[in-house]
CSV table of C-alpha atoms in Angstrom, one decimal:
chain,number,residue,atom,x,y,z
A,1,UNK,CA,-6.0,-2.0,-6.0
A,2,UNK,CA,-4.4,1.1,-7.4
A,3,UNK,CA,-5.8,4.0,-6.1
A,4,UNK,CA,-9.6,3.1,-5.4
A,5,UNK,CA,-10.3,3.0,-1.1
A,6,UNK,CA,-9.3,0.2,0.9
A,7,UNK,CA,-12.8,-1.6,2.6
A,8,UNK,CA,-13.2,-3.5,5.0
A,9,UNK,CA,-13.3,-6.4,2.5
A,10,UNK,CA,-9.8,-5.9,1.9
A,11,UNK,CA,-7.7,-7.9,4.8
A,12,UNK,CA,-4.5,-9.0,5.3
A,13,UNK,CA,-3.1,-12.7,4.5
A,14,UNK,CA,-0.1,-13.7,4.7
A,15,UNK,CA,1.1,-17.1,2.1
A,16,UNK,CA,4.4,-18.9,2.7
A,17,UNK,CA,6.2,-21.6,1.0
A,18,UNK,CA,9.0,-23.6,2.0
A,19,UNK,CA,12.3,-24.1,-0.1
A,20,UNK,CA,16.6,-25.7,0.1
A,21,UNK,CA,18.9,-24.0,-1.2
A,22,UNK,CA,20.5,-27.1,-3.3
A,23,UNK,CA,21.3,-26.0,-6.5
A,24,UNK,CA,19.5,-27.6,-9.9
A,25,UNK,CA,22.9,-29.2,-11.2
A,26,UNK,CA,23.7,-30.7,-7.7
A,27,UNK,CA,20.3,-32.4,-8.4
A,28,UNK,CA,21.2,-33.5,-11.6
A,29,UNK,CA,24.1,-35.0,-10.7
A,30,UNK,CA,22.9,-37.0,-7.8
A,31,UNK,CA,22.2,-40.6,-7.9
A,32,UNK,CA,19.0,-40.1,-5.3
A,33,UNK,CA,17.4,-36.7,-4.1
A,34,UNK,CA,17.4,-36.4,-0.5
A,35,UNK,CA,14.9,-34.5,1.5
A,36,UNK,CA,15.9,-32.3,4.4
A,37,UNK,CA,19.2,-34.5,4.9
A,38,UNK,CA,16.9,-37.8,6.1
A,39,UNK,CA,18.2,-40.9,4.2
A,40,UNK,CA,15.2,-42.3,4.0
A,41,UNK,CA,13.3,-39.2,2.6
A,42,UNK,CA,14.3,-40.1,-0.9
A,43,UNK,CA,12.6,-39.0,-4.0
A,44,UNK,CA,13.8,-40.3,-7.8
A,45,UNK,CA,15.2,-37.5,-9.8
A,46,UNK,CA,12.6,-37.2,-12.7
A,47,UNK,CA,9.5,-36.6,-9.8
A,48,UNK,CA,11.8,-33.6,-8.5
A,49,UNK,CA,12.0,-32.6,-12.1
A,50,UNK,CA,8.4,-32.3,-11.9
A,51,UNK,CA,6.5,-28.9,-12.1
A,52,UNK,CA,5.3,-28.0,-8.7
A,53,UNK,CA,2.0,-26.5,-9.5
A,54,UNK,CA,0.3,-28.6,-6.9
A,55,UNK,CA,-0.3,-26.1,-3.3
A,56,UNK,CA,-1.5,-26.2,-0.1
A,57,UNK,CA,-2.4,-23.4,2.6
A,58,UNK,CA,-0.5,-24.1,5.9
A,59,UNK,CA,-3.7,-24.1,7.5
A,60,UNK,CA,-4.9,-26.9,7.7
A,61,UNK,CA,-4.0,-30.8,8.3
A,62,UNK,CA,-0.6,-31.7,8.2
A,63,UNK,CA,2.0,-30.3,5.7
A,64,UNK,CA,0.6,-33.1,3.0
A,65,UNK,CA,-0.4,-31.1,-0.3
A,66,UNK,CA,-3.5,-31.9,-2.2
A,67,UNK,CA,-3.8,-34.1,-5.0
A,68,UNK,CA,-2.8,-32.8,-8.6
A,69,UNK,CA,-4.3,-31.0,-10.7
A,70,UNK,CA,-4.5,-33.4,-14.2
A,71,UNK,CA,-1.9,-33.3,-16.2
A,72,UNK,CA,0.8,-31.4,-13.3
A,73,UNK,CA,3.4,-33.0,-11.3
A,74,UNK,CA,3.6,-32.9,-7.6
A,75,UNK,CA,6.3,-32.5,-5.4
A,76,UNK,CA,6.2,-34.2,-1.8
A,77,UNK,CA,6.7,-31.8,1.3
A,78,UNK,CA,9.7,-32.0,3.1
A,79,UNK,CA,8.6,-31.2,6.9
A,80,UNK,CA,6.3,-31.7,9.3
A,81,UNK,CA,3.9,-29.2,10.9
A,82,UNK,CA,4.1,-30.0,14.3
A,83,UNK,CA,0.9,-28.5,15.0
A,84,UNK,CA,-1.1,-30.3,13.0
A,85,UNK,CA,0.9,-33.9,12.4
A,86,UNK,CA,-1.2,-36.8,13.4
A,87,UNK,CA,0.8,-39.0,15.6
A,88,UNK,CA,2.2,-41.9,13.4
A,89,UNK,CA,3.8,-38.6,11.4
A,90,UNK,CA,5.0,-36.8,14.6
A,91,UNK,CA,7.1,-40.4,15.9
A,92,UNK,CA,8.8,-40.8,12.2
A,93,UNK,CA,10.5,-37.2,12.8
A,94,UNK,CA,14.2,-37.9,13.8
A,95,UNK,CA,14.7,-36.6,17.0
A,96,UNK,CA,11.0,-37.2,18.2
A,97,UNK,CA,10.1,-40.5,18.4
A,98,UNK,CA,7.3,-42.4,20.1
A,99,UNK,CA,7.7,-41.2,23.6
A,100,UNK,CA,8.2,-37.3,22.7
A,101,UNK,CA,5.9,-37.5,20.1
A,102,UNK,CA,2.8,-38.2,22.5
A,103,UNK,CA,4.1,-35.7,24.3
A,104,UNK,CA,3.9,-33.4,22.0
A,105,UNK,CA,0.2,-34.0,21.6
A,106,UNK,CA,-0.3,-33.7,25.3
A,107,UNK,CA,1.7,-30.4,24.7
A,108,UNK,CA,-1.0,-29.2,21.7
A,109,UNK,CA,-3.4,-30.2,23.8
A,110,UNK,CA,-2.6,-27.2,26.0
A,111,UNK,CA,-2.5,-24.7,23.4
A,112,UNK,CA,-0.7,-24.1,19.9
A,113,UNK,CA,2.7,-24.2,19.6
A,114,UNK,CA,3.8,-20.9,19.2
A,115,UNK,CA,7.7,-21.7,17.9
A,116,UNK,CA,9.9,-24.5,17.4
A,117,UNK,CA,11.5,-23.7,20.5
A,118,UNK,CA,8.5,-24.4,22.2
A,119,UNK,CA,9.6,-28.3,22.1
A,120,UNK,CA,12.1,-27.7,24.7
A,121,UNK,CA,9.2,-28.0,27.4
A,122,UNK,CA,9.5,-31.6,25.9
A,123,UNK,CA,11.8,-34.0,28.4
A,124,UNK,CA,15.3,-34.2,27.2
A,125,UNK,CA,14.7,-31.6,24.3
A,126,UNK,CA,18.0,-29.5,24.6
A,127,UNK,CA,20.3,-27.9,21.6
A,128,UNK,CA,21.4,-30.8,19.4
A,129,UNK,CA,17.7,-32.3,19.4
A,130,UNK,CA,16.1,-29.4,18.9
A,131,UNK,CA,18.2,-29.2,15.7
A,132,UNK,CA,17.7,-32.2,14.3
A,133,UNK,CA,14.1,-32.0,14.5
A,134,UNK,CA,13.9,-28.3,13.2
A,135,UNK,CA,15.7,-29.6,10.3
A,136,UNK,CA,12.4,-31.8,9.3
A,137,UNK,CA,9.4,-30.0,10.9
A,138,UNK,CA,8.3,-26.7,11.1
A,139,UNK,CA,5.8,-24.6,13.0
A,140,UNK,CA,3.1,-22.2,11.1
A,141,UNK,CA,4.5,-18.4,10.8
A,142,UNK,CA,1.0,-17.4,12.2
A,143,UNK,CA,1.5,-19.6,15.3
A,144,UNK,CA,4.7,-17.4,16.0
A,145,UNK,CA,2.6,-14.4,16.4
A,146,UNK,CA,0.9,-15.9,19.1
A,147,UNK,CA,4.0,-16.4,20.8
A,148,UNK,CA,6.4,-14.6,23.6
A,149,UNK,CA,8.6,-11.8,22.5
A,150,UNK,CA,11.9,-12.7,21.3
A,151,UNK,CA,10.6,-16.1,20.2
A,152,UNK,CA,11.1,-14.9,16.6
A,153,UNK,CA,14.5,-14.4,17.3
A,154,UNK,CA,15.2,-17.4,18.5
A,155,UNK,CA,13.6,-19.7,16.0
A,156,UNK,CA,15.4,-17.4,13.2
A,157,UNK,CA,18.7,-18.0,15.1
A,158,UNK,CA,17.8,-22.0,15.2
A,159,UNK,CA,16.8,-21.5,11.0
A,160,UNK,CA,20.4,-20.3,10.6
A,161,UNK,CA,21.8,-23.2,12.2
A,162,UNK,CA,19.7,-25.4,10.4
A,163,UNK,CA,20.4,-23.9,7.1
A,164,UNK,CA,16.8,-22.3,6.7
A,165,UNK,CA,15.8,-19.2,5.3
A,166,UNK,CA,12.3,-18.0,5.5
A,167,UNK,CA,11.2,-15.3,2.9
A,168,UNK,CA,8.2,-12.8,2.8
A,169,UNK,CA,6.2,-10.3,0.7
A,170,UNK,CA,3.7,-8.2,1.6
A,171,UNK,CA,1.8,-5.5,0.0
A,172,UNK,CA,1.1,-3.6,2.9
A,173,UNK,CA,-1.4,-1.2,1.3
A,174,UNK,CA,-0.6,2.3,2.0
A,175,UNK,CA,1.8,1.9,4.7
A,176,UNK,CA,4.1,5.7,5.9
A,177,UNK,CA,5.0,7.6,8.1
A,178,UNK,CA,1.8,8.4,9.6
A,179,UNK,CA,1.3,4.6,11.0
A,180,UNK,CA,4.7,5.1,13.6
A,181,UNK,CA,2.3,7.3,15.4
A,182,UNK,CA,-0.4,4.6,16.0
A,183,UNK,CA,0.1,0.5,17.2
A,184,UNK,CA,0.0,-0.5,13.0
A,185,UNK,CA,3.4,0.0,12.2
A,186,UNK,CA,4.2,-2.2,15.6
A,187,UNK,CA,2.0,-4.6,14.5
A,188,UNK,CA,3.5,-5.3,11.0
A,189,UNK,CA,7.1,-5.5,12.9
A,190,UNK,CA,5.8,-8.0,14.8
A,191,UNK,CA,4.6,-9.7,11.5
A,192,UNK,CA,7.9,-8.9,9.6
A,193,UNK,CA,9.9,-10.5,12.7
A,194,UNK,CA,8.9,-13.7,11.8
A,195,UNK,CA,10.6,-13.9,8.6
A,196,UNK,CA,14.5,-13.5,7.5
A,197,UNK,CA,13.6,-11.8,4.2
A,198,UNK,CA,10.6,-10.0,3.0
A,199,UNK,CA,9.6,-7.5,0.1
A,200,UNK,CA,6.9,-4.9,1.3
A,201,UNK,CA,5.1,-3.4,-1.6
A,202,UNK,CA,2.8,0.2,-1.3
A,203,UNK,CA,5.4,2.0,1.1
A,204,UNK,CA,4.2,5.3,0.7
A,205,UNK,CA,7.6,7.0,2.2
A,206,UNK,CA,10.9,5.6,3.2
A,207,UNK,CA,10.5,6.9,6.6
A,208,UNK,CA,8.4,4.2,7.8
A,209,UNK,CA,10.5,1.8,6.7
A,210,UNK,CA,13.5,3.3,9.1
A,211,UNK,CA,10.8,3.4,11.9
A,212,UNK,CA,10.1,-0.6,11.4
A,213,UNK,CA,14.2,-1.0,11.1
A,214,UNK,CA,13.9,0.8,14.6
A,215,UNK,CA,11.3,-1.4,16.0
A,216,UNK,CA,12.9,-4.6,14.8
A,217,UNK,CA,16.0,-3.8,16.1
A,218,UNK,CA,18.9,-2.1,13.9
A,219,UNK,CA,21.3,-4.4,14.9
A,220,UNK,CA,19.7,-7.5,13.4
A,221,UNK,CA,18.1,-6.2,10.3
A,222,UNK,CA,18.8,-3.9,7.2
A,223,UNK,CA,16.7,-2.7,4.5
A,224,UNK,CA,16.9,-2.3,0.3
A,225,UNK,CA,14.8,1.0,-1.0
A,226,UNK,CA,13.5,1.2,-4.5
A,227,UNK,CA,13.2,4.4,-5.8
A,228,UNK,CA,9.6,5.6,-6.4
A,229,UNK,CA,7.2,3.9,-8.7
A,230,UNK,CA,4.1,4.9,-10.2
A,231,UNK,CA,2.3,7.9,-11.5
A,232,UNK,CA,2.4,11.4,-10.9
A,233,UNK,CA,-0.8,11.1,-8.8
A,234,UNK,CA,-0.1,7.9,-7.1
A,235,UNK,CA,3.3,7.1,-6.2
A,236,UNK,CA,5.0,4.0,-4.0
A,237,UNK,CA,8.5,2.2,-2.9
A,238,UNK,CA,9.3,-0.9,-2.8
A,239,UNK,CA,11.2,-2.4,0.2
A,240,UNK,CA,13.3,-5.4,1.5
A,241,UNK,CA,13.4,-6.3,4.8
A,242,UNK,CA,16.0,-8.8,5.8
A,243,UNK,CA,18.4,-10.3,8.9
A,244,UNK,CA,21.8,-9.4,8.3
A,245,UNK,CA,22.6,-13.0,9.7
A,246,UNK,CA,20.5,-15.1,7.5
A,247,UNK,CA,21.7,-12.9,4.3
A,248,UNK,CA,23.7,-10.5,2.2
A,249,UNK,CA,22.3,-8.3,0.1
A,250,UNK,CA,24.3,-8.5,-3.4
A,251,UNK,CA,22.8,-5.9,-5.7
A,252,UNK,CA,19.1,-4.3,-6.1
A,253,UNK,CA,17.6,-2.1,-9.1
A,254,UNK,CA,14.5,-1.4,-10.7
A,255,UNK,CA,13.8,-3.4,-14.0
A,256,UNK,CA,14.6,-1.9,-17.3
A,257,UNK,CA,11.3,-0.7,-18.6
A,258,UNK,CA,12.7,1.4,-21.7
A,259,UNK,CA,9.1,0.0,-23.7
A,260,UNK,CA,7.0,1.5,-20.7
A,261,UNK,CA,5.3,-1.4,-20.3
A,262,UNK,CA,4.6,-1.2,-16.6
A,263,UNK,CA,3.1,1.8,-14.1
A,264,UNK,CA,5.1,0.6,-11.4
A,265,UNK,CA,8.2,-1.2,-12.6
A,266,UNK,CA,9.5,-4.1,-10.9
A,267,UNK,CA,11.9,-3.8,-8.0
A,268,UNK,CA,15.1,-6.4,-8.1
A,269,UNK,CA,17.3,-8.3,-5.5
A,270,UNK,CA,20.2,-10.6,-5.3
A,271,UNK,CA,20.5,-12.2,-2.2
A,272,UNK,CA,23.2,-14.7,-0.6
A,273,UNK,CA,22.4,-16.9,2.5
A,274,UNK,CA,24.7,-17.2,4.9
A,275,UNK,CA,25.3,-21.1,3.9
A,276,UNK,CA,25.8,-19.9,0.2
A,277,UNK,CA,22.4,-20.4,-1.3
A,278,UNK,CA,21.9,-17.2,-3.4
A,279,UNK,CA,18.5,-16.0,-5.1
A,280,UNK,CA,16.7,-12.7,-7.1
A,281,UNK,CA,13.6,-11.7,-5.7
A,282,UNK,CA,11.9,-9.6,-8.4
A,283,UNK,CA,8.6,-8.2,-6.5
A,284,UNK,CA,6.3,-6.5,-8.5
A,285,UNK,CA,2.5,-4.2,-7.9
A,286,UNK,CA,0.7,-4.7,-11.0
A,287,UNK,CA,-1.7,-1.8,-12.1
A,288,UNK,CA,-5.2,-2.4,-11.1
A,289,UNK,CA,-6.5,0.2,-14.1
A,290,UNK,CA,-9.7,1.2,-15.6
A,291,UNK,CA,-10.1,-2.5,-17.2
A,292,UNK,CA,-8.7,-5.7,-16.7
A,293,UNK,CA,-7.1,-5.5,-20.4
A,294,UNK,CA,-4.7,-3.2,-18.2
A,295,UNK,CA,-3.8,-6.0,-16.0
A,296,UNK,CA,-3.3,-8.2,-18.5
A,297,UNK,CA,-0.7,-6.6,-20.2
A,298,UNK,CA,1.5,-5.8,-17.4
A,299,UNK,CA,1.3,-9.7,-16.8
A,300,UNK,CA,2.1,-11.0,-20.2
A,301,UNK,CA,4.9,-8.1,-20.4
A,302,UNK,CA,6.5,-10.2,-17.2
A,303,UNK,CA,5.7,-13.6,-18.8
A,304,UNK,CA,8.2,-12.3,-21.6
A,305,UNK,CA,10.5,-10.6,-19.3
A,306,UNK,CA,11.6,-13.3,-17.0
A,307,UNK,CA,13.9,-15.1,-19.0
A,308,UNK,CA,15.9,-11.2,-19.6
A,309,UNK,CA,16.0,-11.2,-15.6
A,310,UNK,CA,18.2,-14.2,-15.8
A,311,UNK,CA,21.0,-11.9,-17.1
A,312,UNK,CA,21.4,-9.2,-14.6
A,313,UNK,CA,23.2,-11.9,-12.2
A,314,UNK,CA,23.3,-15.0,-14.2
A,315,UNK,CA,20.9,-16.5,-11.0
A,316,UNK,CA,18.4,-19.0,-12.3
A,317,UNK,CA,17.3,-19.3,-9.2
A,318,UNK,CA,14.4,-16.5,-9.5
A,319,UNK,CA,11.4,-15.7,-7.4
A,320,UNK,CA,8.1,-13.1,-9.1
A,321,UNK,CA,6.4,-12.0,-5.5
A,322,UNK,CA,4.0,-9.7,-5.4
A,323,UNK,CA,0.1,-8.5,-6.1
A,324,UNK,CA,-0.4,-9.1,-9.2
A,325,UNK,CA,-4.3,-8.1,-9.4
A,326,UNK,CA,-5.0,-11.4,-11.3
A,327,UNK,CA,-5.9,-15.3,-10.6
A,328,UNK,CA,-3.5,-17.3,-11.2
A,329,UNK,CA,-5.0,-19.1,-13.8
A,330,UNK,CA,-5.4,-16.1,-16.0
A,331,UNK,CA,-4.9,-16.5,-19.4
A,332,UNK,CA,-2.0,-13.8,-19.3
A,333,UNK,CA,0.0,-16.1,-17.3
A,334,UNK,CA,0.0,-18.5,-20.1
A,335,UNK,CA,3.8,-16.9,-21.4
A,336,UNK,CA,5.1,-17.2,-18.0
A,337,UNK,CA,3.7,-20.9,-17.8
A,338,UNK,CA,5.0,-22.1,-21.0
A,339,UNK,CA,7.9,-20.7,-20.4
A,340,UNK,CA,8.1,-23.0,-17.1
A,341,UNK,CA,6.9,-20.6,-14.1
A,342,UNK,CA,4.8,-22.0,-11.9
A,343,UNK,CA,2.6,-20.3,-8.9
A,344,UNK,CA,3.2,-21.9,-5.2
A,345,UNK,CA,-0.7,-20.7,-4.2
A,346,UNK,CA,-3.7,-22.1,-6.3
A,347,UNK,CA,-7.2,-21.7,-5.9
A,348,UNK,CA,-7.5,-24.4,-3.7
A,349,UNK,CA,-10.3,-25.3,-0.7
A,350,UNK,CA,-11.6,-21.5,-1.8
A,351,UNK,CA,-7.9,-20.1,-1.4
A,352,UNK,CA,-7.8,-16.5,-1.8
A,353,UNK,CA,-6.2,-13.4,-1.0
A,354,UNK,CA,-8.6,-11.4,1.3
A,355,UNK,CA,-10.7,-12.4,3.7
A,356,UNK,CA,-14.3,-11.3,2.5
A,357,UNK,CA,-13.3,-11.3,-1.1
A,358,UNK,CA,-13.1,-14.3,-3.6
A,359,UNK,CA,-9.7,-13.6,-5.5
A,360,UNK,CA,-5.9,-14.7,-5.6
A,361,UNK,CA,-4.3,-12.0,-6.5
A,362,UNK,CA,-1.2,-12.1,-4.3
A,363,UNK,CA,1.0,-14.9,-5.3
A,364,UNK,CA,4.7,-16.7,-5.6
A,365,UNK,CA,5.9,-17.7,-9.0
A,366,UNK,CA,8.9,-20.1,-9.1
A,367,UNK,CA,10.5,-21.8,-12.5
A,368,UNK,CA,9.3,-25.4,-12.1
A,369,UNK,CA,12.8,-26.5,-13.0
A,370,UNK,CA,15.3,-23.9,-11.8
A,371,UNK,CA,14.0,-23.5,-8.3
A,372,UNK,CA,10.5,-25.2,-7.7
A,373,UNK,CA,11.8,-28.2,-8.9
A,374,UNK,CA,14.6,-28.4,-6.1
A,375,UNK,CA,14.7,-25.8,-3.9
A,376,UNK,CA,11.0,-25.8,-2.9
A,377,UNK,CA,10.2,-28.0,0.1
A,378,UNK,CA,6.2,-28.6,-1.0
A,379,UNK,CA,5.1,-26.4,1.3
A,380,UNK,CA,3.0,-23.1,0.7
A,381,UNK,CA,-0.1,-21.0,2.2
A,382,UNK,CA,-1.2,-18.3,3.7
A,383,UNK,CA,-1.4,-16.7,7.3
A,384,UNK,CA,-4.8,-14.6,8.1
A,385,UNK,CA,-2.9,-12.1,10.5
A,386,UNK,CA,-5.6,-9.6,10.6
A,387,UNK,CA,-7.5,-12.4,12.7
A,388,UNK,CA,-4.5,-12.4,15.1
A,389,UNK,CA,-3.3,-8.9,15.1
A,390,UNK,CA,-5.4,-5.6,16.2
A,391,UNK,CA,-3.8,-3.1,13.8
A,392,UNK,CA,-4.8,-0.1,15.8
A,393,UNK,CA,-8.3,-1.8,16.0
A,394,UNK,CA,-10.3,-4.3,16.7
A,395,UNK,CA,-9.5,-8.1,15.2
A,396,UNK,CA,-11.2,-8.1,11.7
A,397,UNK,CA,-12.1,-4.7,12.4
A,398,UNK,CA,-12.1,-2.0,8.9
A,399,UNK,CA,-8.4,-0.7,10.7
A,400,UNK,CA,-7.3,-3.6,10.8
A,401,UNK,CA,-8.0,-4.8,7.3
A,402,UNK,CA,-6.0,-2.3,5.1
A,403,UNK,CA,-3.0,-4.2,5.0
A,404,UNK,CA,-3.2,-6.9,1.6
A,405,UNK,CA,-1.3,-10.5,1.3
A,406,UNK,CA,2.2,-11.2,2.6
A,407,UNK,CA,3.8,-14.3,0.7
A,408,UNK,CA,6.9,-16.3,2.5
A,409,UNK,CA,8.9,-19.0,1.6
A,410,UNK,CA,11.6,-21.0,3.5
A,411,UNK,CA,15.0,-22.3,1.9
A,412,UNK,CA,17.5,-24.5,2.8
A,413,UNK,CA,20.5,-22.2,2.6
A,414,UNK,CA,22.9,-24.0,1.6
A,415,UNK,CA,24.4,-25.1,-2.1
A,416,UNK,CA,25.1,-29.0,-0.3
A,417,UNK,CA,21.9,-31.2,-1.2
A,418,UNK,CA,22.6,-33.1,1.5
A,419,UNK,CA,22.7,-30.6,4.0
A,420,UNK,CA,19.2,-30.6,3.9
């Protein structure tokens, strides 16, 4: 936080949530909502309207979320994890069915399933199938980093043709130039491949991010640089990672901050899928500062800015990533939530952002009408990488704990509800 030391309390996470790209009007308009294009995944138009404060992790049973909170909606998931689905779930996915879906459990049985293309060891499993049943279930991000090279790759390219597109942050604490000389910077590539887009906050230099570019191959992937934010003393970039297949990148710049009412401003972009589905990402580091009252003031000066973001594109469609340095229950989040914003991760099961430490800092905030009430597929959590990875270290070692959260999200890419 800030500028204090990084302990070995501090390790990595990674949170994702899963989203379609339909826009709210489309919804609107429609006589039924339909879920990830099934007919019989139907949900009535004033329980999509619903705030979707209601979270899971994606580690866990099933893709089922928890019950409400009192007095907050809850919106159904829209997939399956196939690594966790009890049977009866796994045979209603079109394109499993009974037989493949006992197969499948033999198949877990074995070992996780590292990708969705993983299934083709199932009998009869081939292109068309494979897409109809990636277009309902979904395999775990952190399962992928178990997997063989180039599996990343290959689920991205079956996301694209599936109209999915699976977002990131990650405040990657401290991350330059210094970490392409050891296995670190490797290891976040090989987290970062996973994704389609993702926001890395705490670059310290622009040069590690050409090295990652390197590492994840150039001809796949681009990047968005902020300029630097921060103090005199402590300065940092913001980044966007994303596949050149899965997205154009329309416009980025830091947020207006005439008032001064944040040490490190927040860094903007407009995206477009490649099915038409476009979004701004506003990612943000809050101050950690001498006192909380710090905090808080960056947080209410979002809460109040949100609204203004709306007018740089005219997007409603509008995700806050970032670490934030506060619960999400805060008070200070009260603007943001009466204004309608909504966080995809609560303090749920004992949720939190660093293994060793009890707080949820690192969060997704969605508008519970514009996008969490449509786009959002119910889905949201958080990978533990650092209990996968070796960043230069040991697994849960103090090297390979100074990375912080990585939020992700998947959408449906396309502006067609029924597309998905």
């Amino acid at each position: 936080h800030g500028n204090e030391a990084v302990t070995s309390e501090h390790v990595s996470c990674v949170a994702q949530v899963i989203f379609r790209a339909s826009t709210w009007a489309m919804f609107r308009a429609a006589k039924r909502v339909l879920g990830c294009g099934s007919d019989g995944d139907a949900v009535a138009p004033e329980e999509a309207r619903w705030p979707c404060c209601c979270k899971r992790r994606l580690l866990g049973a099933g893709a089922d979320l928890e019950a409400p909170a009192p007095g907050r909606g809850r919106r159904q998931p829209r997939l399956v994890d196939l690594n966790s689905a009890p049977l009866e779930q796994l045979q209603a996915v079109p394109g499993i069915g009974k037989s493949r879906a006992e197969k499948l459990v033999e198949l877990r049985g074995k070992g996780t399933l590292a990708s969705l293309h993983a299934l083709t060891a199932l009998p009869g499993v081939r292109a068309g199938a494979l897409e109809k049943i990636a277009k309902h279930a979904y395999v775990h991000p952190e399962k992928g980093l178990h997997g063989l090279d180039g599996a990343e790759d290959k689920d991205a390219d079956l996301r694209l043709r599936c109209g999915r597109l699976l977002f990131g942050s990650w405040n990657v604490r401290n991350l330059g130039r210094k970490s392409l000389e050891t296995n670190r910077a490797r290891d976040v590539a090989a987290i970062v491949a996973e994704y389609d887009v993702i926001a890395l906050l705490e670059l310290r230099d622009v040069e590690v991010v050409d090295g990652l570019l390197q590492l994840l191959g150039k001809d796949r992937w681009a990047a968005a640089l902020s300029a630097q934010v921060g103090t005199d003393h402590h300065k940092e970039v913001y980044g966007y990672l994303y596949r050149t297949a899965a997205v154009k990148l329309l416009n980025s710049q830091i947020l207006d901050d005439a008032d001064d009412r944040w040490v490190r401003e927040p860094f903007l972009a407009h995206f477009k899928a490649a099915g038409g589905f476009d979004f701004v990402v506003a990612a943000v580091h809050i101050v950690w500062g001498k006192t909380i009252v710090e905090r808080r003031k960056e947080v209410e000066a979002l809460g109040k800015k949100l609204e203004k973001v709306k007018h740089w594109t005219g997007e409603g469609d509008i995700m806050l990533v970032g670490d934030f340095n506060l619960e999400p229950d805060d008070a200070a989040w009260s603007t943001a939530r009466g204004a309608g914003w909504v966080p995809l991760l609560e303090d749920v099961d004992g949720l939190t952002s660093m293994v060793g430490d009890t707080h949820l800092y690192d969060n997704i905030w969605l508008h519970g009408k514009n996008t969490a009430g449509s786009e959002w597929l119910g889905v949201a959590g958080v990978i533990k990488f650092d209990q996968v990875l070796h960043f230069g270290g040991k697994k849960g070692s103090k090297e390979a704990t100074k990375n912080a959260i990585k939020e992700n999200a998947l959408f449906c890419d396309t502006e067609e509800p029924r597309a998905c």
